[in-house]
Structures are given as C-alpha cells and as structure tokens.
Coordinates of C-alpha atoms and ligand atoms in Angstrom, one line a residue:
M895 CA 0.0 0.0 0.0
K896 CA 1.3 3.5 -0.9
L897 CA 0.3 6.2 1.5
T898 CA 0.1 9.5 -0.4
N899 CA -1.0 13.0 0.6
F900 CA -4.5 14.1 1.0
V901 CA -4.7 17.7 -0.3
N902 CA -7.8 19.7 -1.3
G903 CA -10.0 16.7 -1.0
Q904 CA -7.9 14.7 -3.4
W905 CA -5.3 11.8 -3.1
Q906 CA -2.1 13.1 -4.8
Q907 CA -0.6 11.2 -7.7
T908 CA 2.2 8.9 -6.6
E909 CA 4.4 9.2 -9.7
Q910 CA 7.7 10.8 -9.3
A911 CA 7.4 10.9 -5.5
E912 CA 9.9 9.3 -3.2
F913 CA 8.4 6.6 -0.7
R914 CA 9.9 5.0 2.5
P915 CA 8.8 1.8 4.1
V916 CA 6.7 1.8 7.3
L917 CA 7.8 -1.1 9.5
N918 CA 5.8 -3.0 12.3
P919 CA 8.1 -2.5 15.4
A920 CA 6.9 -5.8 16.8
N921 CA 8.3 -8.0 13.9
G922 CA 9.9 -5.8 11.2
E923 CA 7.2 -6.6 8.7
E924 CA 6.8 -3.9 6.0
L925 CA 3.2 -2.4 6.5
A926 CA 3.1 0.3 3.8
Q927 CA 5.2 2.9 1.9
V928 CA 4.8 6.4 2.9
R929 CA 5.4 9.5 0.7
M930 CA 8.3 11.7 1.4
S931 CA 7.0 15.0 0.4
T932 CA 8.7 18.2 -0.7
A933 CA 8.3 21.8 0.2
Q934 CA 6.4 22.1 -3.1
D935 CA 3.9 19.7 -1.9
V936 CA 3.5 21.8 1.2
D937 CA 3.0 24.9 -0.8
L938 CA 0.3 23.2 -2.8
A939 CA -1.5 22.2 0.4
V940 CA -1.2 25.6 1.9
K941 CA -2.6 27.3 -1.2
A942 CA -5.6 25.0 -1.1
A943 CA -6.1 25.5 2.6
V944 CA -6.0 29.3 2.3
I945 CA -8.8 29.3 -0.4
A946 CA -10.8 26.8 1.7
Q947 CA -10.4 28.7 4.9
K948 CA -12.1 31.9 3.7
K949 CA -15.3 29.9 3.1
W950 CA -14.9 27.6 6.1
A951 CA -14.7 30.6 8.5
K952 CA -18.1 31.7 7.4
V953 CA -19.7 28.4 8.1
P954 CA -21.5 28.8 11.5
A955 CA -19.6 27.0 14.2
P956 CA -22.5 24.6 15.0
K957 CA -22.4 23.4 11.3
R958 CA -18.7 22.9 11.4
A959 CA -19.3 20.9 14.6
D960 CA -21.7 18.7 12.8
Y961 CA -18.7 17.3 10.8
L962 CA -17.0 16.4 14.0
Y963 CA -20.0 14.5 15.3
E964 CA -19.8 12.5 12.1
I965 CA -16.1 12.0 12.4
G966 CA -16.7 10.7 16.0
R967 CA -19.4 8.4 14.8
L968 CA -17.2 6.9 12.0
M969 CA -14.2 6.5 14.4
K970 CA -16.5 4.7 16.9
E971 CA -17.9 2.3 14.1
R972 CA -14.2 1.6 13.1
K973 CA -12.7 1.6 16.5
E974 CA -11.4 -2.0 16.4
H975 CA -9.9 -1.6 12.9
L976 CA -8.2 1.8 13.9
A977 CA -6.9 0.2 17.1
Q978 CA -5.4 -2.7 15.2
V979 CA -3.8 -0.4 12.7
L980 CA -2.4 1.7 15.5
T981 CA -0.9 -1.3 17.3
K982 CA 0.7 -2.6 14.1
E983 CA 2.5 0.6 13.2
M984 CA 3.3 2.0 16.6
G985 CA 3.6 -1.2 18.8
K986 CA 1.5 -0.3 21.9
V987 CA -0.5 -3.2 23.2
I988 CA -4.0 -3.5 21.6
E989 CA -5.8 -2.5 24.8
E990 CA -3.9 0.8 24.8
G991 CA -4.6 1.1 21.0
R992 CA -8.3 0.9 21.8
G993 CA -7.9 3.4 24.6
E994 CA -6.1 5.9 22.3
V995 CA -8.8 5.7 19.6
Q996 CA -11.4 6.2 22.2
E997 CA -9.6 9.3 23.2
G998 CA -10.0 10.6 19.7
I999 CA -13.7 9.7 19.7
D1000 CA -14.2 11.6 23.0
M1001 CA -12.4 14.5 21.6
A1002 CA -14.6 14.6 18.6
Y1003 CA -17.8 14.8 20.5
Y1004 CA -16.3 17.1 23.1
M1005 CA -15.1 19.6 20.6
A1006 CA -18.3 19.3 18.5
G1007 CA -20.1 20.5 21.7
E1008 CA -17.9 23.6 21.5
G1009 CA -19.6 24.4 18.3
R1010 CA -22.6 25.6 20.3
R1011 CA -20.5 27.1 23.1
M1012 CA -17.2 28.7 22.3
F1013 CA -18.0 31.3 24.9
G1014 CA -16.7 34.8 24.8
E1015 CA -17.4 37.6 27.3
T1016 CA -20.1 40.3 27.3
T1017 CA -19.1 43.1 29.6
P1018 CA -20.5 46.4 30.7
S1019 CA -19.0 49.4 28.8
E1020 CA -17.5 52.3 30.6
L1021 CA -19.7 54.6 28.4
G1022 CA -23.4 54.9 28.1
D1023 CA -25.3 53.5 25.1
K1024 CA -22.4 51.3 24.2
F1025 CA -22.1 47.4 24.1
A1026 CA -18.8 45.5 24.6
M1027 CA -17.9 41.9 24.0
S1028 CA -15.2 39.5 23.1
I1029 CA -15.5 36.7 20.6
R1030 CA -13.4 34.0 19.3
S1031 CA -12.4 34.3 15.7
P1032 CA -10.9 31.8 13.3
I1033 CA -7.1 32.5 12.7
G1034 CA -6.4 31.0 9.2
V1035 CA -4.3 28.1 8.0
V1036 CA -2.7 26.0 10.7
G1037 CA 0.2 23.5 10.7
L1038 CA 0.1 20.4 12.9
I1039 CA 3.2 18.5 13.6
T1040 CA 2.8 15.3 15.6
P1041 CA 5.0 12.6 17.1
W1042 CA 4.8 8.8 16.7
N1043 CA 3.9 7.7 20.2
F1044 CA 0.2 8.9 20.0
P1045 CA -0.4 8.7 16.3
V1046 CA -4.1 9.6 16.5
A1047 CA -5.0 11.1 19.9
I1048 CA -2.6 14.0 19.7
A1049 CA -3.8 14.8 16.1
T1050 CA -7.3 14.9 17.3
W1051 CA -6.4 17.2 20.3
K1052 CA -5.2 19.7 17.6
S1053 CA -7.2 19.1 14.5
F1054 CA -10.6 19.1 16.0
P1055 CA -10.4 22.4 17.8
A1056 CA -8.8 23.7 14.6
I1057 CA -11.8 22.5 12.6
V1058 CA -14.4 23.8 15.0
G1059 CA -12.6 27.1 15.4
G1060 CA -13.0 27.8 11.6
N1061 CA -9.4 27.1 10.5
T1062 CA -8.1 24.8 7.8
F1063 CA -5.0 22.7 8.5
I1064 CA -2.0 20.8 7.1
W1065 CA -1.1 17.8 9.3
K1066 CA 2.3 16.4 9.1
P1067 CA 2.4 13.1 11.0
A1068 CA 5.6 11.4 12.1
T1069 CA 7.2 9.3 9.4
E1070 CA 7.1 6.3 11.7
T1071 CA 3.3 6.3 12.0
P1072 CA 1.6 7.6 8.8
M1073 CA -1.1 4.9 8.7
M1074 CA -3.4 6.3 11.4
A1075 CA -3.1 9.7 9.5
Y1076 CA -4.1 7.9 6.3
E1077 CA -7.1 6.3 8.1
M1078 CA -8.1 9.7 9.4
A1079 CA -7.9 11.3 6.0
K1080 CA -10.3 8.6 4.7
I1081 CA -12.7 9.5 7.5
F1082 CA -12.3 13.3 6.7
E1083 CA -13.1 12.4 3.1
E1084 CA -16.1 10.2 3.9
V1085 CA -17.8 12.7 6.2
G1086 CA -17.6 15.2 3.3
L1087 CA -15.5 17.9 5.0
P1088 CA -15.3 20.7 2.3
E1089 CA -12.2 20.4 0.1
G1090 CA -9.0 22.0 1.5
V1091 CA -10.2 22.0 5.2
A1092 CA -8.2 19.0 6.2
N1093 CA -4.9 18.3 4.4
I1094 CA -2.4 15.7 5.2
V1095 CA 1.2 15.8 4.0
F1096 CA 3.6 13.0 4.8
G1097 CA 7.3 13.4 5.0
A1098 CA 10.4 14.3 7.1
G1099 CA 10.4 16.9 9.7
S1100 CA 13.4 18.5 8.1
E1101 CA 11.5 19.0 4.9
V1102 CA 7.8 19.1 5.4
G1103 CA 8.0 20.5 9.0
T1104 CA 10.4 23.1 8.0
A1105 CA 8.4 24.1 5.0
L1106 CA 5.3 24.6 7.3
L1107 CA 7.4 26.7 9.5
E1108 CA 8.8 28.8 6.8
H1109 CA 5.5 29.3 4.8
K1110 CA 4.2 32.8 5.1
D1111 CA 0.6 31.7 4.9
V1112 CA 0.7 29.4 7.9
R1113 CA -0.4 31.4 10.9
V1114 CA -0.3 28.9 13.7
I1115 CA 2.0 25.8 14.3
S1116 CA 1.0 23.3 16.9
F1117 CA 3.8 21.0 17.6
T1118 CA 4.1 17.9 19.9
G1119 CA 7.5 16.2 20.0
S1120 CA 10.9 16.3 21.7
T1121 CA 12.2 19.3 23.4
E1122 CA 15.2 19.4 21.0
T1123 CA 12.9 19.7 18.0
G1124 CA 10.5 22.0 19.8
R1125 CA 13.3 24.5 20.4
K1126 CA 14.0 24.6 16.6
V1127 CA 10.2 25.0 15.9
A1128 CA 10.0 27.8 18.4
E1129 CA 13.1 29.6 16.8
A1130 CA 11.6 29.4 13.2
G1131 CA 8.2 30.2 14.5
G1132 CA 9.5 33.3 16.3
R1133 CA 11.5 34.5 13.3
N1134 CA 8.4 34.2 11.1
L1135 CA 6.0 35.6 13.8
K1136 CA 3.8 32.7 14.0
K1137 CA 1.8 31.6 16.9
V1138 CA 3.5 28.5 18.2
S1139 CA 2.2 26.0 20.6
L1140 CA 4.7 23.5 21.9
E1141 CA 4.1 20.1 23.8
M1142 CA 7.5 18.6 24.5
G1143 CA 9.5 16.0 26.6
G1144 CA 9.0 15.0 30.2
K1145 CA 10.9 13.4 33.1
N1146 CA 7.9 12.5 35.2
A1147 CA 8.0 11.3 38.8
V1148 CA 5.9 9.3 41.1
I1149 CA 6.4 10.3 44.8
V1150 CA 5.8 7.5 47.4
M1151 CA 5.4 8.8 51.0
E1152 CA 5.9 6.5 54.0
D1153 CA 2.1 6.5 54.7
A1154 CA 1.2 5.4 51.1
D1155 CA -0.8 2.3 50.2
L1156 CA 2.3 0.5 48.8
D1157 CA 0.4 -2.0 46.6
L1158 CA -1.5 0.7 45.1
A1159 CA 1.6 2.7 44.4
V1160 CA 3.3 -0.3 42.8
E1161 CA 0.3 -0.8 40.5
G1162 CA 0.4 2.9 39.5
I1163 CA 4.2 2.9 38.9
L1164 CA 4.1 -0.2 36.8
W1165 CA 1.3 1.1 34.6
S1166 CA 2.9 4.6 34.2
A1167 CA 6.4 3.4 33.8
F1168 CA 6.1 0.4 31.5
G1169 CA 2.8 1.1 29.7
T1170 CA 3.5 1.8 26.0
A1171 CA 6.9 0.5 26.8
G1172 CA 7.8 3.7 28.6
Q1173 CA 7.2 5.8 25.5
R1174 CA 4.4 8.1 26.8
C1175 CA 5.3 11.7 27.3
T1176 CA 3.8 11.3 30.7
A1177 CA 5.6 8.1 31.5
C1178 CA 7.0 7.7 35.0
S1179 CA 10.8 7.4 34.8
R1180 CA 11.6 8.4 38.3
V1181 CA 10.2 7.1 41.6
I1182 CA 10.9 9.4 44.5
V1183 CA 10.5 7.3 47.6
H1184 CA 10.6 8.0 51.4
K1185 CA 13.5 6.2 52.9
D1186 CA 11.3 4.3 55.4
V1187 CA 9.5 2.3 52.7
K1188 CA 12.2 2.2 49.9
E1189 CA 13.3 -1.4 50.5
E1190 CA 9.8 -2.6 50.7
L1191 CA 8.6 -0.7 47.6
Q1192 CA 11.6 -2.0 45.6
K1193 CA 10.8 -5.6 46.7
R1194 CA 7.2 -5.4 45.7
L1195 CA 8.1 -3.7 42.4
L1196 CA 10.5 -6.4 41.5
T1197 CA 8.0 -9.1 42.3
K1198 CA 5.4 -7.6 40.0
M1199 CA 7.9 -6.8 37.3
D1200 CA 8.4 -10.5 37.0
T1201 CA 4.9 -11.0 35.7
L1202 CA 5.0 -8.6 32.9
T1203 CA 4.7 -10.3 29.5
I1204 CA 6.7 -8.7 26.7
G1205 CA 5.9 -9.3 23.0
D1206 CA 3.8 -8.3 20.0
G1207 CA 1.1 -5.9 21.3
A1208 CA -1.4 -7.4 18.9
D1209 CA -1.5 -10.4 21.2
E1210 CA -4.1 -9.7 23.9
S1211 CA -2.0 -11.5 26.6
I1212 CA 0.9 -9.2 26.2
K1213 CA 1.4 -6.3 28.6
I1214 CA 4.4 -4.6 27.1
G1215 CA 5.0 -4.1 23.3
P1216 CA 8.1 -3.2 21.4
V1217 CA 9.8 0.2 21.3
I1218 CA 9.6 2.1 18.1
N1219 CA 12.7 1.4 16.2
R1220 CA 16.4 0.4 16.5
K1221 CA 17.6 3.9 17.1
A1222 CA 15.3 4.1 20.2
I1223 CA 16.7 0.8 21.4
E1224 CA 20.2 2.0 21.1
K1225 CA 19.4 5.3 22.9
I1226 CA 17.7 3.5 25.8
H1227 CA 20.6 1.0 26.1
S1228 CA 23.2 3.7 26.2
Y1229 CA 21.7 5.0 29.4
I1230 CA 22.4 1.6 31.1
E1231 CA 26.1 2.2 31.0
I1232 CA 25.7 5.9 31.8
G1233 CA 23.7 5.0 34.9
Q1234 CA 26.2 2.4 36.1
Q1235 CA 29.1 4.7 35.5
E1236 CA 27.4 7.4 37.6
G1237 CA 27.1 4.9 40.5
A1238 CA 23.5 3.8 40.2
T1239 CA 22.7 0.1 40.9
L1240 CA 21.0 -1.8 38.2
L1241 CA 18.3 -4.0 39.9
V1242 CA 16.8 -5.6 36.9
G1243 CA 16.6 -5.4 33.1
G1244 CA 19.1 -3.3 31.2
E1245 CA 19.2 -5.5 28.2
I1246 CA 18.0 -5.7 24.6
L1247 CA 15.8 -8.8 24.3
T1248 CA 16.8 -11.5 21.9
G1249 CA 15.6 -14.9 20.6
G1250 CA 12.4 -15.8 18.9
I1251 CA 10.1 -12.8 18.1
Y1252 CA 12.5 -10.5 19.9
D1253 CA 15.1 -10.9 17.1
K1254 CA 12.5 -9.6 14.5
G1255 CA 11.3 -6.6 16.5
N1256 CA 12.6 -3.9 19.0
Y1257 CA 12.2 -5.2 22.5
Y1258 CA 13.8 -3.8 25.7
A1259 CA 13.6 -5.4 29.1
P1260 CA 11.7 -3.4 31.8
T1261 CA 14.6 -1.8 33.8
L1262 CA 14.9 -0.6 37.4
F1263 CA 17.8 1.4 38.7
T1264 CA 18.2 2.2 42.4
D1265 CA 20.5 4.3 44.6
V1266 CA 20.0 7.1 42.0
K1267 CA 21.0 10.6 42.9
P1268 CA 18.8 13.4 41.6
D1269 CA 21.6 15.0 39.5
M1270 CA 22.6 11.9 37.6
R1271 CA 21.9 11.9 33.9
I1272 CA 19.5 8.9 34.2
A1273 CA 17.4 11.1 36.7
Q1274 CA 17.6 14.2 34.5
E1275 CA 17.3 13.2 30.9
E1276 CA 14.3 11.9 29.0
I1277 CA 15.3 8.3 28.0
F1278 CA 11.8 7.4 26.5
G1279 CA 11.8 3.7 27.3
P1280 CA 10.9 1.3 30.0
V1281 CA 13.7 2.5 32.4
V1282 CA 12.9 3.7 35.9
S1283 CA 15.3 5.4 38.5
I1284 CA 14.5 5.0 42.3
I1285 CA 15.6 8.1 44.3
E1286 CA 15.5 8.1 48.1
V1287 CA 14.3 11.1 50.0
A1288 CA 13.8 11.9 53.7
S1289 CA 10.7 14.3 53.6
L1290 CA 7.9 15.6 51.4
D1291 CA 9.8 18.9 51.0
E1292 CA 12.8 17.0 49.7
A1293 CA 10.5 15.0 47.4
I1294 CA 9.0 18.0 45.9
E1295 CA 12.4 19.6 45.4
V1296 CA 13.7 16.6 43.6
N1297 CA 10.6 16.3 41.4
N1298 CA 11.0 20.0 40.4
G1299 CA 14.8 19.8 39.9
V1300 CA 14.6 18.8 36.2
I1301 CA 14.2 21.0 33.1
Y1302 CA 10.9 19.4 32.3
G1303 CA 7.4 19.9 34.0
L1304 CA 4.8 17.6 32.4
S1305 CA 3.3 15.2 35.0
S1306 CA 3.8 14.2 38.6
S1307 CA 2.1 12.1 41.2
I1308 CA 2.1 11.5 44.9
Y1309 CA 0.9 8.5 46.9
T1310 CA 0.0 9.5 50.4
A1311 CA -2.8 8.9 52.9
D1312 CA -2.5 12.4 54.3
V1313 CA -4.8 15.0 52.8
N1314 CA -2.6 17.8 54.0
R1315 CA 0.4 16.5 52.2
A1316 CA -1.7 15.8 49.1
F1317 CA -2.9 19.4 49.0
K1318 CA 0.6 20.8 49.7
A1319 CA 2.0 18.6 46.9
Q1320 CA -0.5 19.7 44.3
R1321 CA 0.3 23.2 45.0
D1322 CA 4.0 23.0 44.9
L1323 CA 4.8 20.4 42.2
D1324 CA 5.9 22.3 39.2
T1325 CA 4.1 20.4 36.5
G1326 CA 1.2 21.0 34.2
I1327 CA -0.5 17.8 35.5
V1328 CA -0.6 16.4 39.0
Y1329 CA -2.1 13.1 40.2
I1330 CA -3.0 12.1 43.8
N1331 CA -2.9 8.5 44.5
A1332 CA -2.7 7.7 40.8
G1333 CA 0.3 7.2 38.4
T1334 CA 1.6 9.9 36.1
T1335 CA -0.6 8.9 33.1
G1336 CA -4.3 9.0 32.4
A1337 CA -5.2 12.5 31.2
E1338 CA -8.8 13.2 30.2
I1339 CA -9.6 15.1 27.2
H1340 CA -11.8 17.7 28.7
L1341 CA -8.9 19.2 30.9
P1342 CA -5.9 21.1 29.5
F1343 CA -2.9 18.9 28.6
G1344 CA 0.6 20.2 28.7
G1345 CA 3.5 21.1 30.9
T1346 CA 5.7 23.8 32.4
K1347 CA 9.4 24.8 31.8
G1348 CA 11.1 22.7 29.1
T1349 CA 7.9 20.8 28.4
G1350 CA 5.8 23.6 27.0
N1351 CA 5.6 27.3 26.1
G1352 CA 2.4 28.1 28.0
H1353 CA -0.2 26.7 25.6
R1354 CA -2.2 23.6 26.2
D1355 CA -3.7 20.8 24.0
S1356 CA -7.1 19.4 24.6
G1357 CA -9.9 20.8 26.8
V1358 CA -11.3 24.3 26.1
A1359 CA -7.7 25.6 26.4
A1360 CA -7.0 24.2 23.0
L1361 CA -9.4 26.8 21.6
D1362 CA -6.9 29.5 22.8
V1363 CA -4.4 28.0 20.3
F1364 CA -6.8 27.9 17.4
T1365 CA -8.8 31.0 17.8
E1366 CA -7.9 34.7 18.1
W1367 CA -9.7 36.9 20.6
K1368 CA -11.5 39.8 19.0
S1369 CA -13.0 42.7 21.1
V1370 CA -16.1 44.2 19.6
Y1371 CA -17.6 47.5 20.7
V1372 CA -21.0 48.7 19.5
D1373 CA -21.8 52.3 20.1
Y1374 CA -25.5 52.9 19.8
S1375 CA -25.5 56.5 21.3
G1376 CA -25.5 58.2 17.8
K1377 CA -22.7 60.5 18.9
L1378 CA -19.0 60.4 19.3
Q1379 CA -18.1 59.0 22.6
R1380 CA -14.5 58.9 23.6
A1381 CA -13.5 55.9 25.9
Q1382 CA -11.0 56.8 28.6
I1383 CA -11.7 60.4 28.1
D1384 CA -15.5 61.1 28.2
N1385 CA -16.0 58.8 31.1
E1386 CA -14.0 61.2 33.3
T1387 CA -16.6 63.9 33.1
Ligands
NAD2489 P1 10.5 14.4 17.4 O1 10.7 15.8 18.0 O2 11.6 13.6 16.9 O3 9.4 14.6 16.2 C1 8.2 15.2 16.4 C2 7.6 15.6 15.1 O4 8.4 16.7 14.6 C3 7.7 14.6 14.0 O5 6.5 14.7 13.1 C4 8.9 15.0 13.3 O6 9.0 14.5 11.9 C5 8.9 16.5 13.3 N1 10.1 17.1 13.1 C6 11.4 16.6 13.3 N2 12.3 17.6 13.0 C7 11.7 18.7 12.6 C8 12.0 20.0 12.3 N3 13.3 20.4 12.2 N4 11.1 20.9 11.9 C9 9.8 20.7 12.1 N5 9.3 19.4 12.5 C10 10.2 18.4 12.7 O7 9.7 13.6 18.5 P2 9.3 12.1 18.5 O8 10.4 11.2 18.6 O9 8.4 11.8 17.3 O10 8.3 11.9 19.8 C11 8.7 11.7 21.0 C12 8.9 12.9 21.9 O11 7.6 13.6 21.9 C13 9.2 12.7 23.3 O12 10.2 13.7 23.6 C14 8.0 12.9 24.0 O13 8.0 13.4 25.3 C15 7.3 14.0 23.2 N6 5.9 14.0 23.4 C16 5.4 15.0 24.1 C17 4.0 15.1 24.4 C18 3.4 16.2 25.2 O14 2.1 16.4 25.0 N7 4.1 17.0 25.9 C19 3.1 14.1 23.8 C20 3.7 13.0 23.1 C21 5.1 13.0 22.9

C-alpha cells in the first residue's frame, strides 16, 4: 500500500514521488510505503487551505461541529480496525490502542459541543449606550506537527479544535506512524469535509515540517515532540512571527510517601512506567520514595515486574509491546552504561531482548535502577523507554524539590494517605498535570494537557484551552449612542 498526501480533498498522484517503508516495530514486517513529500507539496496544500479557509470561517460553528459528530461516529464504528492499525504501526498493546482511539472519539464529541458554546465575554461598557464583547475568531491556516507515540490522539487534540474554530489545517504526521493519519484522511473524506479544510502531507520533519514553519501563509504551528525539535520549531516560528504551541518532553516522577498504600503505588508505577513500553510523554521515569519504605517498595516492584509479559502488542495477553525502532533501542541501552558509570545500581533489566520474536522486533527489558541521585543523567534526561530510577528522600519537601529539579514539567504524582500532604504537593509540584494516589498517566480530554518549563511554552492541548491556540480573541464595541463617545476620556466627566 502506498500512502500519499490528501490535499484539497484529493489523493495526490504517486508518480515521481519518493516513498519510504513503514515497519511494524513488533516484527519488522513492511506495512506500507509512505510518501516523502517536498516543500512544493506543502506549498500546494497551503494554497488549497488558504482558499478553503475563507469559506470555512463563514460556516456557522455549530455546522462545522456537525462534521466532528460525524467523524466521531465513524471513528466509533471503526474503533477496532483503527486500534489494530495503530498497534501494528506504533507497537503499543492493543488494549492501549483501543484506549487511544477512544480518546479521539471523545475529543470529537467534546469539541463538537464547543460548536454551540465557544463562549466569549459580554461586559459592561464604561460609556453609556455602548455594548462590549469579546468573541473567538478563526485564525487561518494552521500547521500540525505530531509525534509517533500517540499517532491519533494527539492529532485529534489539535485538528478538532482547529476545525470547530474555523481554521483549515495541514497535518504532518511522524514518518514512523503515517497509517493512522491515512485512516483519518479517509474519514475526513467520507464525512464530506469541504475540500481543503483537512490536508495531510507526509514526510520528514526537516523537509515538510520546515516548509510549514517557513510558509508565510501558515499562521499557527501546533507541535508535539521532543524538546530538542521543539526548540527549533520555536526559533523558526519566532522568526516568522507565527503563533507556536509546543508540547515537548518529560521526566515524570511518582512520589511515594511512607504513609502510602504501597500495593496501590506499585500498580500505579508499573502502569505509568512500562505502559507503552515507557514511550508516553507522561511516562513515570523516576520514583521518589521515602527512605522508610524504599526497600519494601523495591521488593514489591521487582515481584510484580516479574509477571510482565513482553511481545507483540497485537496479542491480547501481552502487557508490554516493542519500542519504536532500532535507534530508540540504542538510545535506551546507552543509558544503562551511563547509569552504572554514575554509580547507580541496576536492579533488573538493562538489556535488549533477543531470541524468537525478539530478534525480529525492537524489544527492551523493563529496567529498574536504584541508589540514583537526583543530579545523575538517568534522573535528569528523557530516556523514553522502560527505564525507571529510584531516588530516596527523607521528607515531602525534599521529594518536591527533587521532582521539580529537572528541566521538564509535564506530569507528577504523589501517593500518600495524608490529605494535607496531598494538597501541599498539588500546590508545589511544578508540572502541568498532578495526580494524587494515581500514576503519572491518564489525562482526560476535557482538561488542559501540557507542561511547564522545558515541556511547553504556556499553551495547552485538549480541553477548552485548545481553543486558545486555534482562535484569536476579537474585542467588539458597538456604540448605539449616535454621537462620538471617547473611551477613557469622556467617562471622566
Ligand atoms: P520528534 O521531536 O523527533 O518529532 C516530532 C515531530 O516533529 C515529527 O513529526 C517529526 O517529523 C517532526 N520534526 C522533526 N524535525 C523537525 C524540524 N526540524 N522541523 C519541524 N518538524 C520536525 O519527537 P518524536 O520522537 O516523534 O516523539 C517523542 C517525543 O515527543 C518525546 O520527547 C515525548 O516526550 C514527546 N511528546 C510530548 C507530548 C506532550 O504532550 N508533551 C506528547 C507526546 C510526545
């Protein structure tokens, strides 16, 4: 199968285009070939999107939302198929694949509801016979750049508010996971979204991503990916005066206090750390534990880790799937030596799995380091794999300080039975998301999603907050006095 661009409601010709194989990370099987587009392809898509946007902006928001209801309905109808495709191209276990598709369905219905809300403000005016309000206006053409680890959910967090907000978009998915974008393009086509509203251009970040960033007619860039790439996106976006929303890396921690329910904490840590083979932006990669329960927590973690099944995520009995590719495996593995050289103790894992299916795919053993100091590289840098560092602390204050002592600020969690500690922690943890007595993953689509410091630049995906990225505030004054009234001057007299 050849995956080609969906532009202006048409599937682009495949002649003379370059294609690259898409591989199943579980077994190396070639699933499809994806188009590696050029800056000219981006230009074509932007031109179509500019024309379409002028009409789209005038479609009443509740009517724009009707398309989202239809998109949600089709996604629901095809949920199992979409989940299977997702698991094949990305590797996460099928249960998580279904969960991710469900997130997209929820986002469709939630954002469709915004078509009849999209509240602005009406306020009193400082002058008589004058009316004042603020409304959300469409911005124009937006560029969406997404990572491979959530091939559909993240795209829905961005494209659905873009649609309901009256914008048109060009979506550049990650080259590792273009099949979900292709499936979504088919859905956009089937629901009859007007030509040019939804455009999908496949290809490399250096070519297609850069072309979007440099294009004068792209007004907004919404990016999710690594902090390293996000920095480049921010620089180019700044130079070109685009509105840029960035969701980037994380180094998320679970704090376990001495009064915590340890079994509950163990379950939360396992799910957050090893789900999606540790490749969630919110994955737990640090456990900050009170010294009084460190040994016991470690013991219980090791016992439970023993039961984790690792293999092809399409098999329902598997708990941990492969990591995305060889490059990722090598990066993860390099941190084992780094950790040991720094003085951390490797408790379990630390190896690339081999033999049987493991030889065909990219499998890494769930790994636990202990005796980790907060400033070690394994406790500071995003490894993006199934590797966890245990850091011992003596108090809640120290735990919070360790949690906050990294450049990232996406998600944090605390297990404690003390409500006072829980409230103090939610106030002081410097992350965009905080969980009490739950692991670091599990965001719901109706709340803002994003992080502080090196994780974000103040914008948020999902929730109503996403509309702040994809709409512009316009303040409207209606003077019905029939005379010249001068604000900030006449109201003094
Ligand atoms: P990445 O930064 O390598 O790529 C992300 C996207 O950017 C891809 O589509 C890629 O092709 C594109 N890209 C690459 N170079 C580019 C350039 N120069 N200009 C424009 N676009 C470019 O990230 P990844 O490996 O795909 O994803 C993993 C990273 O994403 C991790 O760091 C993870 O924490 C992060 N992530 C963050 C969130 C969040 O909401 N904070 C969610 C998911 C993933």
